[in-house]
Coordinates of C-alpha atoms and ligand atoms in Angstrom, one line a residue:
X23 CA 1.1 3.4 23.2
X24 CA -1.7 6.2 21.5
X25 CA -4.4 7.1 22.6
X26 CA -6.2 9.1 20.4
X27 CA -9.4 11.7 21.1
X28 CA -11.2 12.1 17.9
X29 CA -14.2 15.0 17.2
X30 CA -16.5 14.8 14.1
X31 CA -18.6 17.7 13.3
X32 CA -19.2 17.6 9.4
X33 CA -22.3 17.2 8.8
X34 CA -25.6 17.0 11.3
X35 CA -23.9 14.6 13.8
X36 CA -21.8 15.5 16.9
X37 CA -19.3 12.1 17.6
X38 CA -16.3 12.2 19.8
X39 CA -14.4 8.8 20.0
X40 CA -11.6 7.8 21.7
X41 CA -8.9 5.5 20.1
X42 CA -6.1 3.1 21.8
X43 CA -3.5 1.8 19.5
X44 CA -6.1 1.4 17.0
X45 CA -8.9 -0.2 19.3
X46 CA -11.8 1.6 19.6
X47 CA -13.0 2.1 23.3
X48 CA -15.7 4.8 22.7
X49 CA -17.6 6.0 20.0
X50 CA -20.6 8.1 21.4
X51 CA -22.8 9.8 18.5
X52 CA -25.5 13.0 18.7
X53 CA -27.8 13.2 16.1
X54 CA -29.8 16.8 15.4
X55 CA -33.2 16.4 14.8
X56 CA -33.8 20.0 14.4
X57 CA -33.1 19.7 10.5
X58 CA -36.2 16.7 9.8
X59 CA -39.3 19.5 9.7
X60 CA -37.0 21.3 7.0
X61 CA -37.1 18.4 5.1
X62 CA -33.0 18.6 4.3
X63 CA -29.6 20.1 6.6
X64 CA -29.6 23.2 7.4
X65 CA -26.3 24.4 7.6
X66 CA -27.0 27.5 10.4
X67 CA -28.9 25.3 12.4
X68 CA -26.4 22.6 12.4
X69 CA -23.1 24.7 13.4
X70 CA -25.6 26.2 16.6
X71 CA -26.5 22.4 17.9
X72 CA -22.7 21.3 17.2
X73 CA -21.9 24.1 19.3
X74 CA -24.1 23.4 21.9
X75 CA -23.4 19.6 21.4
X76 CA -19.4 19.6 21.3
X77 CA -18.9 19.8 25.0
X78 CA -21.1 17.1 26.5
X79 CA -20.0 14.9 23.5
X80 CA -16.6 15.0 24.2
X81 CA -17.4 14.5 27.7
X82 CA -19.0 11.2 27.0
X83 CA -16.4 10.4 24.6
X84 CA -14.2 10.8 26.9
X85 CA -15.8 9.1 29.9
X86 CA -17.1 5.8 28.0
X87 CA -13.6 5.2 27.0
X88 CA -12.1 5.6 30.7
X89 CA -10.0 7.5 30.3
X90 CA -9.2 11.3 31.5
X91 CA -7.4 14.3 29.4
X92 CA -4.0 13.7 30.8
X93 CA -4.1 10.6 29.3
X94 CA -4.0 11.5 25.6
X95 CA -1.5 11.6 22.9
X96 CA -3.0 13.6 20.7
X97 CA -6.3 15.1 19.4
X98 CA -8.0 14.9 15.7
X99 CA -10.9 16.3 14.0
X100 CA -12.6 16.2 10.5
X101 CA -10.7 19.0 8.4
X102 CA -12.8 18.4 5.2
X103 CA -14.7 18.3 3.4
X104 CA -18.4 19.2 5.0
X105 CA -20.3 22.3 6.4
X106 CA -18.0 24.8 6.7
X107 CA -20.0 26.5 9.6
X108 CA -20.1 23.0 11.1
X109 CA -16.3 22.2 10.2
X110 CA -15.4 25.1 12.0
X111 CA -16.8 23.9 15.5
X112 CA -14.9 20.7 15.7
X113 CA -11.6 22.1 14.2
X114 CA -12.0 25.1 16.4
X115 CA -12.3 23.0 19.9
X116 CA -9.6 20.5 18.5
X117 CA -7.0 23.3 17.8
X118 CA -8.1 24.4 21.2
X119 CA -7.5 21.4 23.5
X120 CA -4.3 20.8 21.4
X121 CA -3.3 23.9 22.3
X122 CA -4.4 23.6 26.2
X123 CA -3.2 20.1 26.6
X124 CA -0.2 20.6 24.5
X125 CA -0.8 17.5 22.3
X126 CA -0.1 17.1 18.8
X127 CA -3.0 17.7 16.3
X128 CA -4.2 15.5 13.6
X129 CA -6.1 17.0 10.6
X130 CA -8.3 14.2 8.6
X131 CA -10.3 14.0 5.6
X132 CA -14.1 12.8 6.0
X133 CA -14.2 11.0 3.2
X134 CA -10.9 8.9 3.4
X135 CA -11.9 8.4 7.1
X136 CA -15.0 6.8 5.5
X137 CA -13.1 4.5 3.9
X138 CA -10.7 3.6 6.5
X139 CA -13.7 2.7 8.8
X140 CA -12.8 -1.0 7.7
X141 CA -9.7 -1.2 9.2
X142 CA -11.6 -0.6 12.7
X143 CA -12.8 -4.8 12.8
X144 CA -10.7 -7.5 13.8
X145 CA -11.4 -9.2 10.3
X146 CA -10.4 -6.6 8.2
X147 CA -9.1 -5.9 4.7
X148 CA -5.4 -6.5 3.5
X149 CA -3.8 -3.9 0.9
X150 CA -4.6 -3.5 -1.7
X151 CA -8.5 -2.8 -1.1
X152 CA -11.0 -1.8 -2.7
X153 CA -13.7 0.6 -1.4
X154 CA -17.1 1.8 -2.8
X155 CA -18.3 4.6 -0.2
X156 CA -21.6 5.6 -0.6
X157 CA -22.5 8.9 1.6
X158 CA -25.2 11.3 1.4
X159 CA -22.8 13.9 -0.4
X160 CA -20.4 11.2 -2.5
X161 CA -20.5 8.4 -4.3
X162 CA -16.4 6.9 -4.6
X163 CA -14.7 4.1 -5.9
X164 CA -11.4 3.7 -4.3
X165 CA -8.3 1.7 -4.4
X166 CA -6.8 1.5 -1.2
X167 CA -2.5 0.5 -1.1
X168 CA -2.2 2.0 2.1
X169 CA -3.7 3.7 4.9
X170 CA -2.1 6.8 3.1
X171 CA -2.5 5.7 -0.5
X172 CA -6.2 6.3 -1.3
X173 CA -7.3 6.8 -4.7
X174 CA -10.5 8.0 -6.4
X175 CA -10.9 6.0 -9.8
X176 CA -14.9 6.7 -10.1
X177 CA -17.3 8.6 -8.8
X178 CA -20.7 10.7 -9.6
X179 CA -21.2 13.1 -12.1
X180 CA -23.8 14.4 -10.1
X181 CA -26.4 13.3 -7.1
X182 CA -24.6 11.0 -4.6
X183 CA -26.5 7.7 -4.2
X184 CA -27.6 8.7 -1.0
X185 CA -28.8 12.4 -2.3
X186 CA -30.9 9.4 -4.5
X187 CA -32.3 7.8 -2.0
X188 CA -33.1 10.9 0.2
X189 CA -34.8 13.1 -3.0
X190 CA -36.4 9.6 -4.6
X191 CA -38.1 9.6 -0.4
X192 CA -38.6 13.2 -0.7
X193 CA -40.6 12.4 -3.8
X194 CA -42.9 9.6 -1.8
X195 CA -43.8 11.9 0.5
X196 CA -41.1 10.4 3.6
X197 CA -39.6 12.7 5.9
X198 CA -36.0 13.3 5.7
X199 CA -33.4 11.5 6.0
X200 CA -35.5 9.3 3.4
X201 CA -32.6 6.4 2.7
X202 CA -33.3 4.7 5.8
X203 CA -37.3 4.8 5.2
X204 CA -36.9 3.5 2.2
X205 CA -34.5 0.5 2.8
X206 CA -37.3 -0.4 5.7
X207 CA -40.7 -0.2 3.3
X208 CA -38.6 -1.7 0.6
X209 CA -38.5 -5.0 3.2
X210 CA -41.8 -5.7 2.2
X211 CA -42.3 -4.6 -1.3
X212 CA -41.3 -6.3 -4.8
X213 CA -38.2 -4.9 -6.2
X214 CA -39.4 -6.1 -9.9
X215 CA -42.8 -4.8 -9.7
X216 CA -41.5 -1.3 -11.4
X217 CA -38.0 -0.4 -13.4
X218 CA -36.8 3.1 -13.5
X219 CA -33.8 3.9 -16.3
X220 CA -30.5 3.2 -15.5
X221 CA -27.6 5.9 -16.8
X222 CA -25.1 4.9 -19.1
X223 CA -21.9 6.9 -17.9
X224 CA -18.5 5.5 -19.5
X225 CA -15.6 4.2 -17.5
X226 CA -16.6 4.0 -13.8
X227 CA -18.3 7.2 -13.1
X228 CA -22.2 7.2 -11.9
X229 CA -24.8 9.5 -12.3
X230 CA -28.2 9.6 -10.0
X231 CA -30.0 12.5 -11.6
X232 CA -31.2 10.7 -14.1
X233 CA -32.9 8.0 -12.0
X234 CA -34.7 10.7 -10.1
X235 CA -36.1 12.3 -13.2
X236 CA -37.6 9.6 -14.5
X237 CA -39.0 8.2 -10.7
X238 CA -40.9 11.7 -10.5
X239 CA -42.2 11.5 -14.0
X240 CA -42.9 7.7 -13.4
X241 CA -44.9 9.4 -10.3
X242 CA -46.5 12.6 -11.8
X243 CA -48.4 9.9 -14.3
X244 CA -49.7 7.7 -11.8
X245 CA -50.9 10.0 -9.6
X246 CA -52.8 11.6 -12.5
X247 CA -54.7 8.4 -12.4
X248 CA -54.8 7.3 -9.4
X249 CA -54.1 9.9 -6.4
X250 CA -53.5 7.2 -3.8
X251 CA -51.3 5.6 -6.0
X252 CA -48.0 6.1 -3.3
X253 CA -50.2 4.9 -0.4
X254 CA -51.0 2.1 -2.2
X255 CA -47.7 0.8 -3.7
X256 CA -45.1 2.4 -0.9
X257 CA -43.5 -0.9 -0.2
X258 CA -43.2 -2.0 -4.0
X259 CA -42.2 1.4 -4.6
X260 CA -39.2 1.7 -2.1
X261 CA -38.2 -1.8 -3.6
X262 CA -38.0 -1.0 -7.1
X263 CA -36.4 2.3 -5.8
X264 CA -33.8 0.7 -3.8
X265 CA -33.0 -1.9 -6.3
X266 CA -32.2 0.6 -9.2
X267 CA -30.0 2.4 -7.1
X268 CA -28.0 -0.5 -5.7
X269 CA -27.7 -2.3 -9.4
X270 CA -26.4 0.9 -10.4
X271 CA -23.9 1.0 -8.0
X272 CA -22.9 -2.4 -8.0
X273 CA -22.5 -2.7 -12.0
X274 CA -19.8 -0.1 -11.5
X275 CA -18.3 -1.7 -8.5
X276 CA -17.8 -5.0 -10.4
X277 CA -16.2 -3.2 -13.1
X278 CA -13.7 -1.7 -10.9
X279 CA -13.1 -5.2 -9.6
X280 CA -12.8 -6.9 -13.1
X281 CA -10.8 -4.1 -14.2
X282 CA -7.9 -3.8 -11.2
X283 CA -7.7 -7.4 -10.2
X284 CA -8.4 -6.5 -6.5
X285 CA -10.2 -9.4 -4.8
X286 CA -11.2 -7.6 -1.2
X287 CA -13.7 -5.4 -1.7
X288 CA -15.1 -3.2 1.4
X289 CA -18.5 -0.4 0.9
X290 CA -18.5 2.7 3.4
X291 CA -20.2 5.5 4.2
X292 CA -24.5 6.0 5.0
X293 CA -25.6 4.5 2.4
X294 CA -23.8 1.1 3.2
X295 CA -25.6 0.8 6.1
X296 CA -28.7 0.0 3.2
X297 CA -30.4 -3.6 3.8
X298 CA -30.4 -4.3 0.6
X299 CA -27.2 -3.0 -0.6
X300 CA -25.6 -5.1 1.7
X301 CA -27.3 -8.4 0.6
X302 CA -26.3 -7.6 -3.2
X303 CA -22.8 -6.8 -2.0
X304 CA -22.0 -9.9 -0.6
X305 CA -23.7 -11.7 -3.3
X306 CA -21.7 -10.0 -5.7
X307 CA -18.5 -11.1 -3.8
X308 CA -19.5 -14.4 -3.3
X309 CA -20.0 -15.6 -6.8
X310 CA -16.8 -13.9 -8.1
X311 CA -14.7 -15.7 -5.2
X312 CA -13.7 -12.1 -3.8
X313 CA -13.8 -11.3 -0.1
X314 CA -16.8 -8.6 0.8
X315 CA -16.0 -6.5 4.3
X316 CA -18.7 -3.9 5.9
X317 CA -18.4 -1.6 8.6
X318 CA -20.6 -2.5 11.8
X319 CA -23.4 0.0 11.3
X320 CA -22.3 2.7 13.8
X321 CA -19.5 3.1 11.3
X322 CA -21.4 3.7 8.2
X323 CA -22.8 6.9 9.0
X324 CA -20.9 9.7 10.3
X325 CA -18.8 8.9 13.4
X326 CA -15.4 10.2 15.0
X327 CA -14.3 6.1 15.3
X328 CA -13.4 6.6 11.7
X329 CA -11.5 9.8 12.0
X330 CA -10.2 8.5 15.3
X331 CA -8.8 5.0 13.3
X332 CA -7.7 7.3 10.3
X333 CA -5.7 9.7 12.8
X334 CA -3.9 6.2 14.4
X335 CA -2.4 5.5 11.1
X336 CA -1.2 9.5 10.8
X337 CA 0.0 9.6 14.1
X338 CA 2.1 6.3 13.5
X339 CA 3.8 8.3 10.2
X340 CA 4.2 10.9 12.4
X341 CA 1.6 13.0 10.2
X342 CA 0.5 16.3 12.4
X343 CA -1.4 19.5 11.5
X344 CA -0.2 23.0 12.8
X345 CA -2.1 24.7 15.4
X346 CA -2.7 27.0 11.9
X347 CA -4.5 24.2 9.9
X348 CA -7.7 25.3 9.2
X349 CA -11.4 23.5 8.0
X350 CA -12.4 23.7 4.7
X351 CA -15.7 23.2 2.9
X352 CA -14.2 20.9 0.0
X353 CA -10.7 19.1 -0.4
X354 CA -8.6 18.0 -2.9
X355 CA -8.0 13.7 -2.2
X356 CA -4.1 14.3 -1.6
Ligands
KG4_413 O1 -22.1 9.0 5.5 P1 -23.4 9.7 6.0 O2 -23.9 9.4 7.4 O3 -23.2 11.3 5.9 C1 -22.5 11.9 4.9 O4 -21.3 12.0 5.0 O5 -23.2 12.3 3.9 O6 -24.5 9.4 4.9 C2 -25.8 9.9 5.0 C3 -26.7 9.3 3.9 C4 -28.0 9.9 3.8 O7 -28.3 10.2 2.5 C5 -28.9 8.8 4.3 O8 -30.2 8.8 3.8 C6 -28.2 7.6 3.8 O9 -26.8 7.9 4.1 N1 -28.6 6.3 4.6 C7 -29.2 5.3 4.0 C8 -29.4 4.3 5.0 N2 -28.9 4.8 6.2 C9 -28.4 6.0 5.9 N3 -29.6 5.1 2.7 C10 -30.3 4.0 2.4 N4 -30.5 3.0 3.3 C11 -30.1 3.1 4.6 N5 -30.4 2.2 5.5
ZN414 ZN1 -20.0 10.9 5.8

């Protein structure tokens, strides 16, 4: 028996979830609004709410899952990459129950924790997997032999696909974080009515900037003509948006498929929590006779159920962090 408490603190959200031999019995998730009149994160502002967040989180965490302290094995937390002023929170009030409860540590990366999010389902993936995680810092292809064997064969060159959706929002005028607005105008609108460049990157990299470019130049001319232009198209807009950046990611994602001969494909991170993505995705899977697997949406974005399923698998190969371990702003994959 494990039972595993696991803190996330990254980014803007707050998550503490506890985890039983891999079954998830709590999963509780602040948000910080404080950053959406800034129109983006800021960093200062999210390690102060994480601090004043962490306790009351955990306590929740803690309390939905029935369980009390004495009762855990051991205790993870997000290690990389993120904030560092926000890193620093969770890794600090880990090491420190660790310490007080005398429980091993477990130190995880955000970003393969993204990935392993689709082990958390009943129905999930066999090895080898493969994983396009699509987060408002990264945009990853990844082949998956293991819960320990994660590795990077694509990724941006630049903007992540959610930065995309988020400055491409920015750009109509929608407060931040855009990607969500979007995916809900874009419900309504034509996704043909207008066609923004796609890159051409080699192998199975991506690249966003270019997209943007051309949707604010796309945007400066019609406004020239027109200046309700955005009020009047937003739903066609968000559509032809959204649609550029899911066929670009999907292109790629088919590629990798073709290319390693893996047939289970999953998607991760905040941006697979996209409508529309979605949809494409399991098209995409279904005509190729491949088999399509997607987090429940409380998995997509940040959450501590994914660090809390990622520390399971580390605390069954025995993999712990010293109480020295400490956060770091960017990692290597390994
Ligand atoms: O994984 P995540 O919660 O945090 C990071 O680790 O970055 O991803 C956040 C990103 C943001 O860019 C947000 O706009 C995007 O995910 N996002 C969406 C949707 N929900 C979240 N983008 C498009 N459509 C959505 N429904
Ligand atoms: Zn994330």
């Amino acid at each position: 028996m494990s039972t595993i408490l696991a803190i996330e603190s990254s980014c803007d959200e707050t998550s503490a979830s506890v985890c039983r031999d891999g079954k998830i019995l709590s999963n509780y998730i602040a948000n910080q609004q404080v950053h959406e009149q800034y129109g983006g994160v800021v960093p200062e502002l999210a390690s102060r709410a994480h601090m004043q967040n962490i306790v009351p989180v955990v306590d929740v965490g803690i309390r939905q899952a029935g369980i009390g302290l004495q009762d855990l094995d051991a205790i993870a937390f997000t290690q990389a990459p993120g904030l560092i002023g926000s890193l620093l929170v969770g890794s600090q009030f880990a090491k420190s129950l660790a310490l007080a409860l005398n429980k091993p540590l477990i130190a995880v990366h955000h970003m393969q924790a993204h990935v392993l999010a689709n082990l958390i389902p009943e129905q999930k993936p066999s090895f080898p997997f493969l994983c396009l995680t699509v987060s408002g810092g990264h945009t990853q292809i990844v082949v998956a032999k293991s819960p320990a064997d994660l590795k990077v064969i694509g990724e941006t060159l630049d903007d992540a696909a959610g930065e995309a959706f988020d400055k491409s929002a920015k750009l109509l005028g929608l407060p931040y974080p855009g990607g969500p607005l979007i995916d809900k105008y874009a419900r309504e609108g034509n996704p043909k009515r207008f066609s923004f460049a796609e890159p051409q990157i080699a192998a199975l990299d991506f690249s966003f900037s270019g997209v943007k470019t051309s949707i604010l130049y796309f945007l400066q001319k019609e406004i020239k003509a027109n200046e309700d232009f955005i009020k009047e198209n937003l739903a066609d807009l968000c559509a032809s948006i959204q649609h550029t950046i899911v066929s670009i990611l999907l292109k790629k994602y088919k590629k990798a498929a073709l290319q390693t001969g893996i047939t289970e494909l999953c998607i991760a991170g905040g941006v697979s929590a996209n409508s529309g993505l979605r949809k494409a995705f399991e098209e995409m899977c279904r005509q190729n006779g491949w088999q399509s697997f997607i987090p429940a949406f409380e998995y997509c974005t940040d959450n501590a159920a994914m660090i809390a399923i990622t520390a399971y698998h580390k605390y069954l190969a025995g993999e712990f962090a010293p109480l020295s371990s400490t956060a770091s702003a960017r990692a290597s994959w390994d």
